[in-house]
Structure formats: structure tokens, C-alpha cells
């Protein structure tokens, strides 16, 4: 099919690219923009590894087509840190051993970022519910919950 | 070194060196490798579990846009069978099929492959390939496959039974004739998918100028996989390079050589461009080997006071349709674990392997360990019921005592060290077991359904006898360590840097750990079987000590002192009692690499290669207590709390040890409550996506209470045992024992996992 032109902002940088209509957002990010931090775990919308922020909200980039993103503002894991300064959620994942193989981690970091912006002082149950759409096979989630709680600056509620 | 524990890195919960790249999206997994000229490989796979292939037409696909090459079996050239790590006498071995030509024998077996300019163009072209199939009768249930008249997976064998392996120790007949009770259980071990979040993948590149063939791939074992690939391709091993970049989880299922890697390597040579294949999740669930898939039965001869004096067990292993290199490993590891931490000196086990028209099976988080542990732990509870003993008490009465090590089991395995009662006591203390039993009695009066389950385990770790390591002090005093262990999330870069820094006497920050690349590394094995810290870590510890001793000799020369008058300190060496007479590693390293000036008996450089050998495994162990409630109306099991006490000897990094334990427990919880690879009667995979295959989610996890006891292994210099698999061993029996305990007032004495609401709801009798 004929490629279409899209303009979008990813991690604060404006891009204009020609894309095939069937290109998913995650393939566009990885292959066209070379942002390989976003990972494909199941390509059918269940695992959450490909989660990015679309206008601040977490979305599964394997379930969107890039041409749907014309005019959108996207944040990927590469856009979390402020230069050399890690985002507090990134720091917390490292501090609390919230990752092992790291494959699901980018999606979890972005899910957590959006969640904490709306729930600055969550309970553990709320954290678990918030990340229940992100599968992690290594950690058993325990230390991820610790990390998100710590990033919220909270104590256990 | 004359330092206190607090000054040592080993034993400290240091943050991981791997994390900065992984939390910023800068990790490099195989799919992130963008080689120039890259082409993409896709497969056309059989939708039938068993069928004759009568025609394949590829003409349309050959002409499709962007297609570089289309191949069927005849185009791959001669490929030799995949070697097997375990071979049994009388084994009817049906080799792994690469591309099927005449017959497909399980869904997902590929019949054709396409190389194209993009992944989607490759997939498009596969849809243009026409294949004519004549369906054949299929069998997907291993017990049915053993019955006479069952469809034959491989008719040339005249049977579906691949092997029968009896093991025996002691006098089992005499033990059963003395028994006061005979406890019996039958346990189905649900087929599981390892499902690492990164599916399998490979990039293969051939360089005609040098004849070198390089594969970047999702493997746990670059070295053993290279040897297998060399054999399959009949290619010189020294011109094959295998590289594991960041690998997104493995859990055993990224252990063997897979067909897609063989085919990618072959096609990279044929098309003269690099070839990438990335599995979809559906392909991963279809073709990556599954775990468990075993049906077991056991009976125990029990005395009136609860002593288990004899065991008879049988295990039927569903092998799927093909044997991969590791397919028979679970059979062997089950046999080592089925006796548990108990002194059962009369035992027999019959292991049977059976072909079915399903995907392959092999090691997954524990391999056969969780099979053996689950079986003996269910049997202990049944024996407790018959003898009217508390499940805790019957275990205590049968434990191998702490002063009996090294202990030789009925099957000849040597357990190196242990203190099983101490781990169980600690778990009971943390669970407040007596209080739980009182609460249960009160709840039962109110009609609530609550259960408490106990399980213990031993886990063979540091398996396969050896691992290699290199420690090199560079010219400036910085340190490169190369390990043969190949991590996929475990954190070797951190733990091994801790080991090297302490044993050499340098700062943690001055050590980098390299891994996963056969180029420039000594021969090695890899990471599985909870072997890395004990074997890979010990190899590096020994190599570091060798270099520290050499460094001390050179430092003595520079200080014009005797080596005996020096002591190693962090960062270098000093003259005993004279702190100001100190020399740093950078100076020593410069000296070691200088042309001339070295003492004549010293070789230049500071590099040591050690092949660390440990002939016997080290046995980790532990105990778990699960607390469950069951909703009578919905059948839903709620895992309220899981207490786990593990003993892996000395922990190198306790934070990472806890990470391993929790991760393994989560996989055990998945086995007990959620996960099941299901095939239909005709061998069609029902659970082909994550919509059907239920992995544990964050809100499925219970409250966890963890602790450790420390019983160092005498078998290696670190005193380390492995810790990767204990949680997957202990959680299923603890949880199932708890649910059976909860349902025992209804006269229920066994339920098979996964304990889904429907299964429990149906089990509860209704008025």
C-alpha cells in the first residue's frame, strides 16, 4: 500500500516520516526511529512490554498503527531520563532490584510513570492492579512493587 | 585479605551493574542488532499435528515482492541430526526435524521458509505457498499414546514408547512387606511454557572471505550450542562464533539448539547476506520446548510410626514428537529429586518416555526437579493422612539428619551438605504454624475453607562438573573477567565482579565481566541448573587468586621486599605493618607488561584461565508453607501467604539471591494455579497466545515471607550452591498440599494443578 506521511513528536523531538499504513507504532519506533528500547513481547496486546505514553497515557504500541499517530506526542523509555539524570522511577527500579532480564522493564517504567502521576500516594494493592497489564516472567513483581512504592516517596499503606 | 566482612563485596546487596543500560532502553537484545544488508526469515508452519505432505508449491512466493529466497527441505542441503546431551540404552531416537518434507508430526513444524527484505514481506510470501496435506490420526495424551491401538507418532518404531529406564536401590519388596500402610498418589504435572518475555530469535552472518559464520542468538549456552551447531552443519567449530547479547529471560527453554538457528545459519550462507529470524509469541508457544508434561504415580511403604521405608514410583514423560538436545534431561533430574530430603533407602523408579503429536519438551525452571519434588511431597502428605500424623511431623521423622552428610541416596546420588530440619523449623516459625492451625479450626467451624500446606525440597545445583573463567589485569590495573556462564537476567556482571574484586583485591568498579561470546573466551558450558555462581564464580575466584599471588611476587620485586613480607590490601599490596610502603595494581600491571626487567622466572602479563572442576553437584534445600482460602461458591483459590526458607550456602549478593527466589516462586505459583499448555485431541494447540496461556500477573502474587539459612557447600571455594530453581520446586507442592488440606473435610485427597476455579468448584461436593 502507498506510504503516508506523518508528523509526530517522540521524546520531545519532531519527526516527519513516510510510513506504510500497516506499520505498527512499535515497529515504527524501533525500525524507523531506531528507538529499540521499546520491546515486542507478544505482538497481541497482552504482555505490555511495548507500552509507551501517547499524550501522557500508557498505550500498547503493538496495537496501534503509526499512521494513527499523526500529530501525537509519544514518550518512550529513551525519553524518561533528563539527560544524564535518571527519572526517579528508573532510580527506584535499580535501587530495589525491580528488574532481571530487563525486557519487560521499559513498558513497566512507563506504566508506572503514568500511574504515579495520577496516584501520587498509592497503596500496594493499587500498584499491583496498575501494573497487572504488564507481564514480567523473571521477578515475580515483588521488587517492582517495592520500586514503584519508593518512587512515589511513599511508605507501605 | 585482612578485611572485615563489612569491607568485602561478597555478601553485600550491591546494585546491579547491568541496570543502567536496561532501564534507559540502551540494552541490546538480538532484535536490536541492525546489521547492514539484513534480510528477514519467516516460516510456513504446519497447522496439522500429524499429516502427510503431498505437495508444496512455492512458485508464487518466489515471485512475490521483496523475496530473496524460498526454501523447502530439499534446498537446505545435508544437515546432520541434533546431538543429544543424554542418551539412554535402547532409546528410540526420532531426531529433531528442521524443515519437514514428507510428514509433519506436530503443529508448528515448518515446511517452507522465506527470506525477504522485511519481516512483513517474508510473512506475506509464506501465505502464497501452497501445501497439500493428508491428515493422519494424531495423539496428544501421553498415557493414551502408550495404549495399544493408539495412533503412532513415528510408525517406523511400531510403538510410541521412546525409552523405559528402571532404577532401583535397596530391597523394595521387603520394605513393602513390612509396611503398616501403603500411601499412593497419582500426580499430573501440567505442561508449562517457559515464556520468557523475549521470544526466541537469531541473526546469522556469513563472511565468505574468512569462512566465518557468526550467530547472535537468544541462548543460555553459547558454547554447547556452538558445538551442536558445528555438528549439525558439519562446520568447523573454530570458525563458528556464537554470541548471546542481552537475553530476555531463559528459564531453561533457551538451552538447546533450535531448528530456526540451524536454518538461519544455512540461509545466511546461501543468500550471502545476514539473516534475522524473530519468533512471534505464537511461534514461541508452539515451538520452544515446554516443561513438566509428566504423569507420575508413587506408593510409599509406611511404618505405623510414620517412617517411609520404601518407595515405588513411575513417571511418564511426554517428549512431544521430536528429541532436542536436552529432551531427556528432565528424566534424569527427576530421578535425582524424587527421594527428596528423606532417608528412603529402598526405592525403585520406572521412567518412561513417550512420543506424542505435540511440541517438544525439555528443561524449564528446575527441569525434572519440580517433578520429583512435587511427587514425593504429595506422597508425604498422603502418608501423614494414613498415619494420622501432622504433615510437619512426618517430614521431621524422615529427614536425613544434619550429621549424616555427605549422604548417599538409594539411587547413588551424593548430597554434599544440609540441615533440613533447621530450614523447616524456620519456615514454621515465620508462618506461625500452630496459630495457623488454630485459626483453621475456628474457620472450619464457621464454614470457611482454609488450608495450610507444607513442602520441603532438595535441589541439585552446580551441575555438569565444570566451568571456565579468565581474569586479566590490564596494563593500567583495570580488570577484565571473562566467564563461561552466560546470563539472561541473573546479574552475573555484578555478582562475578564482586567475587573478582574480593579475590584479587581491587575495587568493584575496576572490574568488568564479559560473557556470552565464544570469540576470545575459553571453552565453557553456560547458565542453567543453578550452576553459575558455584562453578563460574569459583573459576573466577581461583583465577583471581592466581593473579593476586603473581601480583604479590611482582610487587615484592618493586618494593625490594620478600613476597612473604607483603600483604594484599584493597587496590594493591603493602609491606606488613608499614602502610606507607604500598604499591598499587596499576604499578604492578605496568611492570608485568614492560619489556624486560621482569624476574626471569616470571612470564609477562597478568592473565589466568581456570577450568574449575566440581565433580558432584551441591544440594540446596529449603521449606515452604502456603496458606490458602477457597471460595466455596466460585471455586477460586486465594493464595494468602507463602513462606519460603531457602538455603543456597553462601550468598554472593543477597539482593539478587532474593530476586531469584521470588522469581522462581512466581513460576511455581503459575504452575500451581494458572498455567497449562493445552492440546486438543487432534494435537491442535489451544493455548497459542497469552490470551489463553495464563502467566501470573502482579495481582496474582501473595504476601511473601522469605528467609534463608546458610549451610555452605564443602565442594567449592565460595561455599556456594545454586538458587535458581528452589522456588519452582517448593511452591507447587506447598500450594497443592494447602488446597488439598483445605478440601479434606469434603473427603478430597488430591487435586491436580493448575487449581483453576472450575476444577475446584467441580471437586467440592454439593448438596
GROMACS .gro file of C-alpha atoms in nm, chain B residues 337-634:
model
  298
  494UNK     CA    1   1.498  -3.546   4.325
  495UNK     CA    2   1.219  -3.792   4.377
  496UNK     CA    3   1.369  -3.910   4.706
  497UNK     CA    4   1.366  -3.556   4.845
  498UNK     CA    5   1.538  -3.477   5.173
  499UNK     CA    6   1.431  -3.813   5.319
  500UNK     CA    7   1.627  -4.123   5.417
  501UNK     CA    8   1.440  -4.370   5.198
  502UNK     CA    9   1.692  -4.645   5.133
  503UNK     CA   10   1.467  -4.883   4.939
  504UNK     CA   11   1.335  -4.728   4.620
  505UNK     CA   12   1.256  -4.801   4.261
  506UNK     CA   13   1.161  -4.568   3.980
  507UNK     CA   14   1.048  -4.654   3.631
  508UNK     CA   15   1.085  -4.365   3.386
  509UNK     CA   16   0.911  -4.395   3.052
  510UNK     CA   17   0.944  -4.158   2.760
  511UNK     CA   18   0.661  -4.134   2.510
  512UNK     CA   19   0.617  -3.960   2.179
  513UNK     CA   20   0.301  -3.759   2.111
  514UNK     CA   21   0.200  -3.529   1.826
  515UNK     CA   22   0.284  -3.220   2.030
  516UNK     CA   23   0.566  -2.970   2.067
  517UNK     CA   24   0.899  -3.072   2.221
  518UNK     CA   25   0.967  -3.080   2.593
  519UNK     CA   26   1.278  -3.021   2.798
  520UNK     CA   27   1.418  -2.833   3.096
  521UNK     CA   28   1.213  -2.544   3.232
  522UNK     CA   29   1.288  -2.377   3.570
  523UNK     CA   30   1.405  -2.680   3.759
  524UNK     CA   31   1.389  -2.931   3.473
  525UNK     CA   32   1.278  -3.259   3.637
  526UNK     CA   33   1.347  -3.131   3.989
  527UNK     CA   34   0.996  -2.989   4.041
  528UNK     CA   35   0.850  -3.317   3.911
  529UNK     CA   36   1.029  -3.530   4.168
  530UNK     CA   37   0.976  -3.281   4.450
  531UNK     CA   38   0.605  -3.240   4.378
  532UNK     CA   39   0.554  -3.619   4.369
  533UNK     CA   40   0.735  -3.700   4.695
  534UNK     CA   41   0.577  -3.403   4.874
  535UNK     CA   42   0.226  -3.509   4.776
  536UNK     CA   43   0.313  -3.861   4.887
  537UNK     CA   44   0.437  -3.738   5.226
  538UNK     CA   45   0.104  -3.566   5.287
  539UNK     CA   46  -0.084  -3.879   5.191
  540UNK     CA   47   0.136  -4.084   5.426
  541UNK     CA   48   0.064  -3.829   5.700
  542UNK     CA   49  -0.307  -3.873   5.644
  543UNK     CA   50  -0.287  -4.253   5.670
  544UNK     CA   51  -0.074  -4.242   5.984
  545UNK     CA   52  -0.277  -3.955   6.133
  546UNK     CA   53   0.041  -3.754   6.179
  547UNK     CA   54   0.076  -3.383   6.116
  548UNK     CA   55   0.243  -3.321   5.776
  549UNK     CA   56   0.523  -3.143   5.961
  550UNK     CA   57   0.580  -3.431   6.200
  551UNK     CA   58   0.603  -3.699   5.931
  552UNK     CA   59   0.862  -3.494   5.746
  553UNK     CA   60   1.066  -3.448   6.062
  554UNK     CA   61   1.061  -3.821   6.125
  555UNK     CA   62   1.200  -3.894   5.778
  556UNK     CA   63   1.458  -3.619   5.726
  557UNK     CA   64   1.818  -3.714   5.663
  558UNK     CA   65   1.981  -3.588   5.986
  559UNK     CA   66   2.225  -3.297   5.975
  560UNK     CA   67   2.517  -3.518   6.085
  561UNK     CA   68   2.470  -3.771   5.802
  562UNK     CA   69   2.642  -3.574   5.524
  563UNK     CA   70   2.774  -3.648   5.271
  564UNK     CA   71   2.470  -3.872   5.231
  565UNK     CA   72   2.427  -4.137   4.964
  566UNK     CA   73   2.070  -4.194   4.844
  567UNK     CA   74   1.913  -4.522   4.734
  568UNK     CA   75   1.987  -4.422   4.373
  569UNK     CA   76   2.352  -4.345   4.446
  570UNK     CA   77   2.335  -3.964   4.448
  571UNK     CA   78   2.559  -3.789   4.698
  572UNK     CA   79   2.408  -3.497   4.891
  573UNK     CA   80   2.700  -3.276   4.997
  574UNK     CA   81   2.557  -3.094   5.299
  575UNK     CA   82   2.229  -2.996   5.454
  576UNK     CA   83   2.024  -2.919   5.760
  577UNK     CA   84   1.669  -2.984   5.650
  578UNK     CA   85   1.505  -2.963   5.991
  579UNK     CA   86   1.650  -2.619   6.052
  580UNK     CA   87   1.504  -2.477   5.730
  581UNK     CA   88   1.163  -2.631   5.803
  582UNK     CA   89   1.167  -2.507   6.162
  583UNK     CA   90   1.243  -2.155   6.044
  584UNK     CA   91   0.961  -2.165   5.788
  585UNK     CA   92   0.715  -2.285   6.053
  586UNK     CA   93   0.829  -2.015   6.290
  587UNK     CA   94   0.781  -1.745   6.026
  588UNK     CA   95   0.442  -1.885   5.931
  589UNK     CA   96   0.341  -1.920   6.298
  590UNK     CA   97   0.225  -2.268   6.213
  591UNK     CA   98   0.050  -2.357   6.538
  592UNK     CA   99  -0.152  -2.034   6.529
  593UNK     CA  100  -0.247  -2.106   6.169
  594UNK     CA  101  -0.377  -2.449   6.267
  595UNK     CA  102  -0.587  -2.291   6.544
  596UNK     CA  103  -0.724  -2.032   6.301
  597UNK     CA  104  -0.807  -2.309   6.058
  598UNK     CA  105  -1.007  -2.496   6.323
  599UNK     CA  106  -1.203  -2.179   6.403
  600UNK     CA  107  -1.266  -2.102   6.037
  601UNK     CA  108  -1.386  -2.452   5.969
  602UNK     CA  109  -1.641  -2.412   6.248
  603UNK     CA  110  -1.770  -2.106   6.064
  604UNK     CA  111  -1.785  -2.294   5.733
  605UNK     CA  112  -1.488  -2.116   5.577
  606UNK     CA  113  -1.249  -2.322   5.365
  607UNK     CA  114  -0.889  -2.266   5.461
  608UNK     CA  115  -0.581  -2.479   5.406
  609UNK     CA  116  -0.220  -2.492   5.513
  610UNK     CA  117   0.039  -2.671   5.302
  611UNK     CA  118   0.394  -2.764   5.384
  612UNK     CA  119   0.664  -2.877   5.145
  613UNK     CA  120   1.038  -2.926   5.155
  614UNK     CA  121   1.289  -2.989   4.881
  615UNK     CA  122   1.643  -3.061   4.783
  616UNK     CA  123   1.778  -2.915   4.462
  617UNK     CA  124   2.087  -3.036   4.278
  618UNK     CA  125   2.289  -2.731   4.176
  619UNK     CA  126   2.631  -2.658   4.023
  620UNK     CA  127   2.558  -2.933   3.774
  621UNK     CA  128   2.771  -3.072   3.488
  622UNK     CA  129   3.104  -3.066   3.661
  623UNK     CA  130   3.297  -2.760   3.542
  624UNK     CA  131   3.303  -2.405   3.415
  625UNK     CA  132   3.574  -2.172   3.291
  626UNK     CA  133   3.684  -1.822   3.379
  627UNK     CA  134   3.957  -1.577   3.286
  628UNK     CA  135   4.090  -1.292   3.496
  629UNK     CA  136   4.315  -1.040   3.324
  630UNK     CA  137   4.467  -0.736   3.490
  631UNK     CA  138   4.511  -0.490   3.207
  632UNK     CA  139   4.816  -0.263   3.166
  633UNK     CA  140   4.658   0.016   3.370
  634UNK     CA  141   4.538  -0.208   3.650
  635UNK     CA  142   4.178  -0.229   3.538
  636UNK     CA  143   4.044  -0.582   3.535
  637UNK     CA  144   3.864  -0.783   3.270
  638UNK     CA  145   3.696  -1.105   3.377
  639UNK     CA  146   3.555  -1.348   3.122
  640UNK     CA  147   3.308  -1.608   3.235
  641UNK     CA  148   3.179  -1.912   3.053
  642UNK     CA  149   2.847  -1.874   3.230
  643UNK     CA  150   2.602  -1.687   3.008
  644UNK     CA  151   2.343  -1.480   3.192
  645UNK     CA  152   1.990  -1.393   3.083
  646UNK     CA  153   1.877  -1.180   3.374
  647UNK     CA  154   2.065  -1.331   3.668
  648UNK     CA  155   2.312  -1.044   3.709
  649UNK     CA  156   2.646  -1.219   3.653
  650UNK     CA  157   2.812  -0.886   3.566
  651UNK     CA  158   2.750  -0.776   3.923
  652UNK     CA  159   2.797  -1.092   4.130
  653UNK     CA  160   3.106  -1.202   3.940
  654UNK     CA  161   3.260  -0.854   3.973
  655UNK     CA  162   3.206  -0.885   4.350
  656UNK     CA  163   3.387  -1.219   4.353
  657UNK     CA  164   3.679  -1.099   4.138
  658UNK     CA  165   3.719  -0.771   4.326
  659UNK     CA  166   3.747  -0.952   4.659
  660UNK     CA  167   3.972  -1.233   4.547
  661UNK     CA  168   4.205  -1.004   4.353
  662UNK     CA  169   4.197  -0.711   4.591
  663UNK     CA  170   4.068  -0.434   4.367
  664UNK     CA  171   3.770  -0.202   4.369
  665UNK     CA  172   3.439  -0.340   4.242
  666UNK     CA  173   3.423  -0.053   3.993
  667UNK     CA  174   3.755  -0.158   3.839
  668UNK     CA  175   3.623  -0.497   3.722
  669UNK     CA  176   3.422  -0.561   3.408
  670UNK     CA  177   3.269  -0.902   3.345
  671UNK     CA  178   3.244  -1.022   2.985
  672UNK     CA  179   3.026  -1.312   2.886
  673UNK     CA  180   2.823  -1.474   2.616
  674UNK     CA  181   3.071  -1.462   2.327
  675UNK     CA  182   3.266  -1.762   2.209
  676UNK     CA  183   3.523  -1.532   2.048
  677UNK     CA  184   3.827  -1.479   2.267
  678UNK     CA  185   3.692  -1.692   2.550
  679UNK     CA  186   3.796  -2.035   2.671
  680UNK     CA  187   3.567  -2.330   2.613
  681UNK     CA  188   3.276  -2.321   2.853
  682UNK     CA  189   2.930  -2.455   2.925
  683UNK     CA  190   2.671  -2.191   3.016
  684UNK     CA  191   2.394  -2.097   3.254
  685UNK     CA  192   2.131  -2.347   3.367
  686UNK     CA  193   2.088  -2.593   3.651
  687UNK     CA  194   2.166  -2.329   3.914
  688UNK     CA  195   2.533  -2.366   3.824
  689UNK     CA  196   2.672  -2.020   3.756
  690UNK     CA  197   2.768  -1.880   4.096
  691UNK     CA  198   2.910  -2.207   4.223
  692UNK     CA  199   3.104  -2.315   3.914
  693UNK     CA  200   3.151  -1.999   3.706
  694UNK     CA  201   3.207  -1.795   4.022
  695UNK     CA  202   3.461  -2.042   4.158
  696UNK     CA  203   3.653  -2.043   3.829
  697UNK     CA  204   3.687  -1.664   3.851
  698UNK     CA  205   3.773  -1.677   4.222
  699UNK     CA  206   4.058  -1.922   4.154
  700UNK     CA  207   4.183  -1.720   3.857
  701UNK     CA  208   4.175  -1.401   4.066
  702UNK     CA  209   4.373  -1.566   4.346
  703UNK     CA  210   4.635  -1.684   4.096
  704UNK     CA  211   4.674  -1.328   3.973
  705UNK     CA  212   4.683  -1.188   4.324
  706UNK     CA  213   4.968  -1.423   4.408
  707UNK     CA  214   5.157  -1.326   4.094
  708UNK     CA  215   5.087  -0.960   4.163
  709UNK     CA  216   5.225  -1.004   4.513
  710UNK     CA  217   5.550  -1.152   4.377
  711UNK     CA  218   5.590  -0.866   4.132
  712UNK     CA  219   5.506  -0.606   4.395
  713UNK     CA  220   5.768  -0.755   4.623
  714UNK     CA  221   6.024  -0.713   4.349
  715UNK     CA  222   5.928  -0.349   4.302
  716UNK     CA  223   5.939  -0.284   4.676
  717UNK     CA  224   6.262  -0.480   4.712
  718UNK     CA  225   6.099  -0.695   4.977
  719UNK     CA  226   6.021  -1.062   5.010
  720UNK     CA  227   5.672  -1.164   4.891
  721UNK     CA  228   5.617  -1.308   5.239
  722UNK     CA  229   5.663  -0.964   5.388
  723UNK     CA  230   5.376  -0.822   5.182
  724UNK     CA  231   5.004  -0.836   5.239
  725UNK     CA  232   4.738  -0.779   4.976
  726UNK     CA  233   4.518  -0.481   5.053
  727UNK     CA  234   4.235  -0.334   4.853
  728UNK     CA  235   4.392  -0.180   4.545
  729UNK     CA  236   4.740  -0.331   4.579
  730UNK     CA  237   4.998  -0.465   4.825
  731UNK     CA  238   5.178  -0.324   5.126
  732UNK     CA  239   5.466  -0.418   5.346
  733UNK     CA  240   5.330  -0.575   5.663
  734UNK     CA  241   5.299  -0.317   5.937
  735UNK     CA  242   5.427  -0.036   5.711
  736UNK     CA  243   5.118   0.113   5.545
  737UNK     CA  244   5.319   0.386   5.373
  738UNK     CA  245   5.517   0.121   5.182
  739UNK     CA  246   5.236   0.032   4.949
  740UNK     CA  247   5.219  -0.031   4.578
  741UNK     CA  248   4.906  -0.019   4.366
  742UNK     CA  249   4.780  -0.257   4.099
  743UNK     CA  250   4.841  -0.002   3.823
  744UNK     CA  251   5.213  -0.001   3.901
  745UNK     CA  252   5.224  -0.381   3.928
  746UNK     CA  253   5.040  -0.413   3.598
  747UNK     CA  254   5.271  -0.172   3.423
  748UNK     CA  255   5.567  -0.376   3.549
  749UNK     CA  256   5.412  -0.703   3.431
  750UNK     CA  257   5.371  -0.571   3.078
  751UNK     CA  258   5.703  -0.386   3.049
  752UNK     CA  259   5.955  -0.521   2.803
  753UNK     CA  260   6.239  -0.652   3.012
  754UNK     CA  261   6.301  -0.608   3.382
  755UNK     CA  262   6.080  -0.894   3.495
  756UNK     CA  263   6.238  -1.161   3.709
  757UNK     CA  264   6.348  -1.445   3.477
  758UNK     CA  265   6.110  -1.697   3.631
  759UNK     CA  266   5.801  -1.481   3.570
  760UNK     CA  267   5.602  -1.476   3.247
  761UNK     CA  268   5.488  -1.136   3.123
  762UNK     CA  269   5.127  -1.028   3.160
  763UNK     CA  270   4.868  -1.083   3.430
  764UNK     CA  271   4.619  -1.327   3.291
  765UNK     CA  272   4.492  -1.656   3.428
  766UNK     CA  273   4.249  -1.906   3.280
  767UNK     CA  274   4.092  -2.154   3.517
  768UNK     CA  275   3.874  -2.452   3.440
  769UNK     CA  276   3.710  -2.508   3.775
  770UNK     CA  277   3.606  -2.864   3.835
  771UNK     CA  278   3.342  -2.983   4.082
  772UNK     CA  279   3.258  -3.344   4.011
  773UNK     CA  280   2.945  -3.365   4.223
  774UNK     CA  281   2.653  -3.124   4.247
  775UNK     CA  282   2.592  -2.919   4.559
  776UNK     CA  283   2.245  -2.967   4.705
  777UNK     CA  284   2.048  -2.660   4.801
  778UNK     CA  285   1.736  -2.715   5.005
  779UNK     CA  286   1.452  -2.542   5.175
  780UNK     CA  287   1.097  -2.545   5.301
  781UNK     CA  288   0.777  -2.364   5.221
  782UNK     CA  289   0.444  -2.304   5.389
  783UNK     CA  290   0.140  -2.196   5.188
  784UNK     CA  291  -0.182  -2.058   5.330
  785UNK     CA  292  -0.490  -2.065   5.108
  786UNK     CA  293  -0.857  -1.992   5.125
  787UNK     CA  294  -1.110  -2.132   4.883
  788UNK     CA  295  -1.430  -1.962   4.777
  789UNK     CA  296  -1.699  -2.228   4.802
  790UNK     CA  297  -1.928  -2.055   4.551
  791UNK     CA  298  -1.674  -1.986   4.275
   0.00000   0.00000   0.00000
